[in-house]
Amino acid sequence: MADPSVHNNAEQDTAADTLANLTNLQRNNAYLFSSGLPSAQQLKALKEEGVTHVVDLIPGNRVNEILATAQLNLEYFNVPVDWEAPTLANFLNYAAFMQRVDATDEKVLTHCKLNWRGASFTYLYRVAILGESEEKAKQDLMAIWHPNPTWHAFMSEVVAHYNALQGTSVSMSFAPAPLES
């Protein structure tokens, strides 16, 4: 079965394309936003909010989004994250980009189709790199979705990697969502 989160093109614009209609839009702090797949019109509205960088976690042909961000002079970066098999390398690639653009001074949107990948990556960046409160980051994550066992294991691997690297003891304070029957 095909991954329903893989899309070849950005969503088509409609008259209702406002930030209020952007799937699972979340402002995590003054500089970090995450959301589902934005339309070109929603990208324009995000630029008006000060967003200058867009990180797309969707695999596949992303040409329409590349063109839409280029037309708006937004820096675009793609980390193609397989929904069924996210990797530590995916997150390290994401974190390197985020640190290069200084996500404590420049506004960045991280997105996927529904903001499940985006919320997870943003959670990890906040707790592993920025040292923000795990409890606060967890509240934001859970407002979007409760990671399944695959994603919980991936997130645990990332947290363990950074704990070993930085000599920290961050721990995730939630269990994976139960498998659906």
mmCIF file of C-alpha atoms in Angstrom:
data_model
loop_
_atom_site.group_PDB
_atom_site.id
_atom_site.type_symbol
_atom_site.label_atom_id
_atom_site.label_comp_id
_atom_site.label_asym_id
_atom_site.label_seq_id
_atom_site.Cartn_x
_atom_site.Cartn_y
_atom_site.Cartn_z
ATOM 1 C CA MET A 1 0.000 0.000 0.000
ATOM 2 C CA ALA A 2 1.327 3.441 -0.887
ATOM 3 C CA ASP A 3 2.301 5.837 1.888
ATOM 4 C CA PRO A 4 -0.657 8.270 2.086
ATOM 5 C CA SER A 5 1.667 10.999 3.322
ATOM 6 C CA VAL A 6 3.691 11.110 0.094
ATOM 7 C CA HIS A 7 2.489 13.874 -2.184
ATOM 8 C CA ASN A 8 3.964 14.955 -5.473
ATOM 9 C CA ASN A 9 2.745 18.516 -5.332
ATOM 10 C CA ALA A 10 1.728 21.189 -2.866
ATOM 11 C CA GLU A 11 -1.967 21.405 -2.081
ATOM 12 C CA GLN A 12 -4.020 23.378 -4.565
ATOM 13 C CA ASP A 13 -4.867 26.924 -3.503
ATOM 14 C CA THR A 14 -8.454 27.694 -2.585
ATOM 15 C CA ALA A 15 -10.240 30.832 -1.461
ATOM 16 C CA ALA A 16 -10.075 29.533 2.123
ATOM 17 C CA ASP A 17 -6.273 29.186 2.143
ATOM 18 C CA THR A 18 -5.484 31.083 5.308
ATOM 19 C CA LEU A 19 -3.272 30.218 8.236
ATOM 20 C CA ALA A 20 -6.431 29.445 10.222
ATOM 21 C CA ASN A 21 -7.096 26.633 7.720
ATOM 22 C CA LEU A 22 -3.539 25.256 7.674
ATOM 23 C CA THR A 23 -3.669 21.701 9.047
ATOM 24 C CA ASN A 24 -2.312 21.437 12.593
ATOM 25 C CA LEU A 25 -0.439 24.754 12.464
ATOM 26 C CA GLN A 26 1.489 25.258 15.671
ATOM 27 C CA ARG A 27 3.769 28.051 16.840
ATOM 28 C CA ASN A 28 6.169 26.307 19.202
ATOM 29 C CA ASN A 29 8.088 29.410 20.214
ATOM 30 C CA ALA A 30 8.873 32.786 18.672
ATOM 31 C CA TYR A 31 10.911 31.178 15.871
ATOM 32 C CA LEU A 32 9.595 27.648 15.339
ATOM 33 C CA PHE A 33 6.412 26.768 13.483
ATOM 34 C CA SER A 34 5.187 23.342 12.421
ATOM 35 C CA SER A 35 2.226 22.378 10.271
ATOM 36 C CA GLY A 36 0.668 20.101 7.747
ATOM 37 C CA LEU A 37 1.229 20.680 4.035
ATOM 38 C CA PRO A 38 0.813 24.389 3.206
ATOM 39 C CA SER A 39 -0.558 25.736 -0.055
ATOM 40 C CA ALA A 40 1.312 28.458 -1.951
ATOM 41 C CA GLN A 41 -1.100 31.020 -0.480
ATOM 42 C CA GLN A 42 -0.440 29.737 3.031
ATOM 43 C CA LEU A 43 3.311 29.918 2.393
ATOM 44 C CA LYS A 44 2.793 33.569 1.445
ATOM 45 C CA ALA A 45 0.890 34.168 4.697
ATOM 46 C CA LEU A 46 3.679 32.459 6.658
ATOM 47 C CA LYS A 47 6.216 34.726 4.983
ATOM 48 C CA GLU A 48 4.106 37.688 6.103
ATOM 49 C CA GLU A 49 4.441 36.271 9.654
ATOM 50 C CA GLY A 50 8.219 36.428 9.235
ATOM 51 C CA VAL A 51 9.006 32.840 8.238
ATOM 52 C CA THR A 52 12.156 32.787 6.088
ATOM 53 C CA HIS A 53 12.961 29.044 5.965
ATOM 54 C CA VAL A 54 10.801 26.015 5.133
ATOM 55 C CA VAL A 55 11.782 22.460 6.037
ATOM 56 C CA ASP A 56 9.709 19.860 4.178
ATOM 57 C CA LEU A 57 9.785 16.331 5.624
ATOM 58 C CA ILE A 58 7.745 14.755 2.804
ATOM 59 C CA PRO A 59 9.526 12.389 0.386
ATOM 60 C CA GLY A 60 8.828 12.344 -3.329
ATOM 61 C CA ASN A 61 8.634 14.922 -6.092
ATOM 62 C CA ARG A 62 8.525 18.292 -4.338
ATOM 63 C CA VAL A 63 8.924 20.509 -7.414
ATOM 64 C CA ASN A 64 5.775 22.595 -6.829
ATOM 65 C CA GLU A 65 6.815 23.456 -3.292
ATOM 66 C CA ILE A 66 10.352 24.208 -4.416
ATOM 67 C CA LEU A 67 8.940 26.627 -7.003
ATOM 68 C CA ALA A 68 6.442 28.179 -4.560
ATOM 69 C CA THR A 69 9.114 28.830 -1.939
ATOM 70 C CA ALA A 70 11.539 30.174 -4.555
ATOM 71 C CA GLN A 71 8.910 32.636 -5.827
ATOM 72 C CA LEU A 72 8.505 33.906 -2.264
ATOM 73 C CA ASN A 73 12.272 34.027 -1.653
ATOM 74 C CA LEU A 74 11.954 31.469 1.163
ATOM 75 C CA GLU A 75 14.841 29.087 1.730
ATOM 76 C CA TYR A 76 13.608 25.528 1.107
ATOM 77 C CA PHE A 77 15.161 22.383 2.556
ATOM 78 C CA ASN A 78 13.856 18.832 2.102
ATOM 79 C CA VAL A 79 14.536 15.951 4.479
ATOM 80 C CA PRO A 80 12.604 13.045 2.911
ATOM 81 C CA VAL A 81 11.431 11.090 5.962
ATOM 82 C CA ASP A 82 9.906 7.678 5.270
ATOM 83 C CA TRP A 83 6.761 7.483 7.410
ATOM 84 C CA GLU A 84 7.359 3.794 8.175
ATOM 85 C CA ALA A 85 11.091 4.112 8.898
ATOM 86 C CA PRO A 86 12.341 7.472 10.228
ATOM 87 C CA THR A 87 16.085 7.432 10.940
ATOM 88 C CA LEU A 88 18.604 9.118 13.188
ATOM 89 C CA ALA A 89 20.306 10.314 9.982
ATOM 90 C CA ASN A 90 17.054 12.105 9.008
ATOM 91 C CA PHE A 91 17.081 13.995 12.288
ATOM 92 C CA LEU A 92 20.809 14.773 12.151
ATOM 93 C CA ASN A 93 20.287 16.253 8.670
ATOM 94 C CA TYR A 94 17.360 18.328 9.979
ATOM 95 C CA ALA A 95 19.284 19.477 13.060
ATOM 96 C CA ALA A 96 22.296 20.524 10.972
ATOM 97 C CA PHE A 97 20.060 22.696 8.794
ATOM 98 C CA MET A 98 18.278 24.190 11.799
ATOM 99 C CA GLN A 99 21.564 25.076 13.480
ATOM 100 C CA ARG A 100 22.918 26.594 10.275
ATOM 101 C CA VAL A 101 19.956 28.959 9.940
ATOM 102 C CA ASP A 102 19.955 29.794 13.667
ATOM 103 C CA ALA A 103 16.440 28.754 14.572
ATOM 104 C CA THR A 104 16.713 30.928 17.671
ATOM 105 C CA ASP A 105 16.810 34.081 15.555
ATOM 106 C CA GLU A 106 15.178 33.241 12.208
ATOM 107 C CA LYS A 107 11.645 31.880 11.785
ATOM 108 C CA VAL A 108 11.438 28.347 10.420
ATOM 109 C CA LEU A 109 8.440 26.271 9.350
ATOM 110 C CA THR A 110 8.844 22.497 9.621
ATOM 111 C CA HIS A 111 6.062 20.632 7.854
ATOM 112 C CA CYS A 112 4.829 17.336 6.489
ATOM 113 C CA LYS A 113 1.332 16.341 5.372
ATOM 114 C CA LEU A 114 -0.479 16.358 8.739
ATOM 115 C CA ASN A 115 2.254 17.719 11.059
ATOM 116 C CA TRP A 116 2.895 14.347 12.668
ATOM 117 C CA ARG A 117 6.484 14.149 11.398
ATOM 118 C CA GLY A 118 6.838 17.917 11.776
ATOM 119 C CA ALA A 119 5.631 17.966 15.385
ATOM 120 C CA SER A 120 7.932 15.040 16.220
ATOM 121 C CA PHE A 121 11.008 16.661 14.681
ATOM 122 C CA THR A 122 10.186 19.986 16.332
ATOM 123 C CA TYR A 123 9.749 18.247 19.707
ATOM 124 C CA LEU A 124 13.132 16.550 19.299
ATOM 125 C CA TYR A 125 14.876 19.754 18.246
ATOM 126 C CA ARG A 126 13.445 21.641 21.189
ATOM 127 C CA VAL A 127 14.428 19.076 23.835
ATOM 128 C CA ALA A 128 17.679 17.690 22.369
ATOM 129 C CA ILE A 129 19.204 20.833 20.841
ATOM 130 C CA LEU A 130 17.571 23.873 22.429
ATOM 131 C CA GLY A 131 17.297 22.322 25.898
ATOM 132 C CA GLU A 132 13.673 23.383 26.307
ATOM 133 C CA SER A 133 11.395 21.752 28.851
ATOM 134 C CA GLU A 134 10.437 18.238 27.794
ATOM 135 C CA GLU A 135 7.076 18.682 29.507
ATOM 136 C CA LYS A 136 6.222 21.810 27.465
ATOM 137 C CA ALA A 137 7.477 20.260 24.220
ATOM 138 C CA LYS A 138 5.450 17.116 25.005
ATOM 139 C CA GLN A 139 2.286 19.175 25.513
ATOM 140 C CA ASP A 140 2.760 20.739 22.073
ATOM 141 C CA LEU A 141 3.501 17.342 20.487
ATOM 142 C CA MET A 142 0.467 15.672 22.063
ATOM 143 C CA ALA A 143 -1.769 18.526 20.892
ATOM 144 C CA ILE A 144 -0.962 17.326 17.351
ATOM 145 C CA TRP A 145 -0.592 13.549 17.721
ATOM 146 C CA HIS A 146 0.550 10.735 20.022
ATOM 147 C CA PRO A 147 3.516 8.958 18.391
ATOM 148 C CA ASN A 148 2.997 5.314 17.503
ATOM 149 C CA PRO A 149 5.558 2.628 18.482
ATOM 150 C CA THR A 150 7.684 3.175 15.341
ATOM 151 C CA TRP A 151 7.929 6.899 15.921
ATOM 152 C CA HIS A 152 8.365 6.555 19.685
ATOM 153 C CA ALA A 153 11.321 4.191 19.114
ATOM 154 C CA PHE A 154 12.847 6.633 16.609
ATOM 155 C CA MET A 155 12.393 9.554 18.986
ATOM 156 C CA SER A 156 13.924 7.547 21.855
ATOM 157 C CA GLU A 157 16.929 6.777 19.644
ATOM 158 C CA VAL A 158 17.424 10.472 18.871
ATOM 159 C CA VAL A 159 17.135 11.478 22.537
ATOM 160 C CA ALA A 160 19.605 8.724 23.554
ATOM 161 C CA HIS A 161 22.041 9.866 20.846
ATOM 162 C CA TYR A 162 22.028 13.445 22.101
ATOM 163 C CA ASN A 163 22.174 12.381 25.760
ATOM 164 C CA ALA A 164 25.360 10.406 24.987
ATOM 165 C CA LEU A 165 26.792 13.208 22.852
ATOM 166 C CA GLN A 166 26.070 16.022 25.301
ATOM 167 C CA GLY A 167 26.214 14.184 28.621
ATOM 168 C CA THR A 168 22.586 15.071 29.343
ATOM 169 C CA SER A 169 19.785 12.974 30.774
ATOM 170 C CA VAL A 170 16.694 14.074 28.874
ATOM 171 C CA SER A 171 13.966 11.456 28.933
ATOM 172 C CA MET A 172 10.690 11.270 27.084
ATOM 173 C CA SER A 173 7.822 11.332 29.559
ATOM 174 C CA PHE A 174 5.298 9.462 27.437
ATOM 175 C CA ALA A 175 4.764 5.939 26.196
ATOM 176 C CA PRO A 176 3.939 5.125 22.581
ATOM 177 C CA ALA A 177 0.330 5.214 21.494
ATOM 178 C CA PRO A 178 -1.242 1.757 21.554
ATOM 179 C CA LEU A 179 -1.386 -0.052 18.239
ATOM 180 C CA GLU A 180 -4.760 0.138 16.560
ATOM 181 C CA SER A 181 -6.448 -3.221 16.122
#
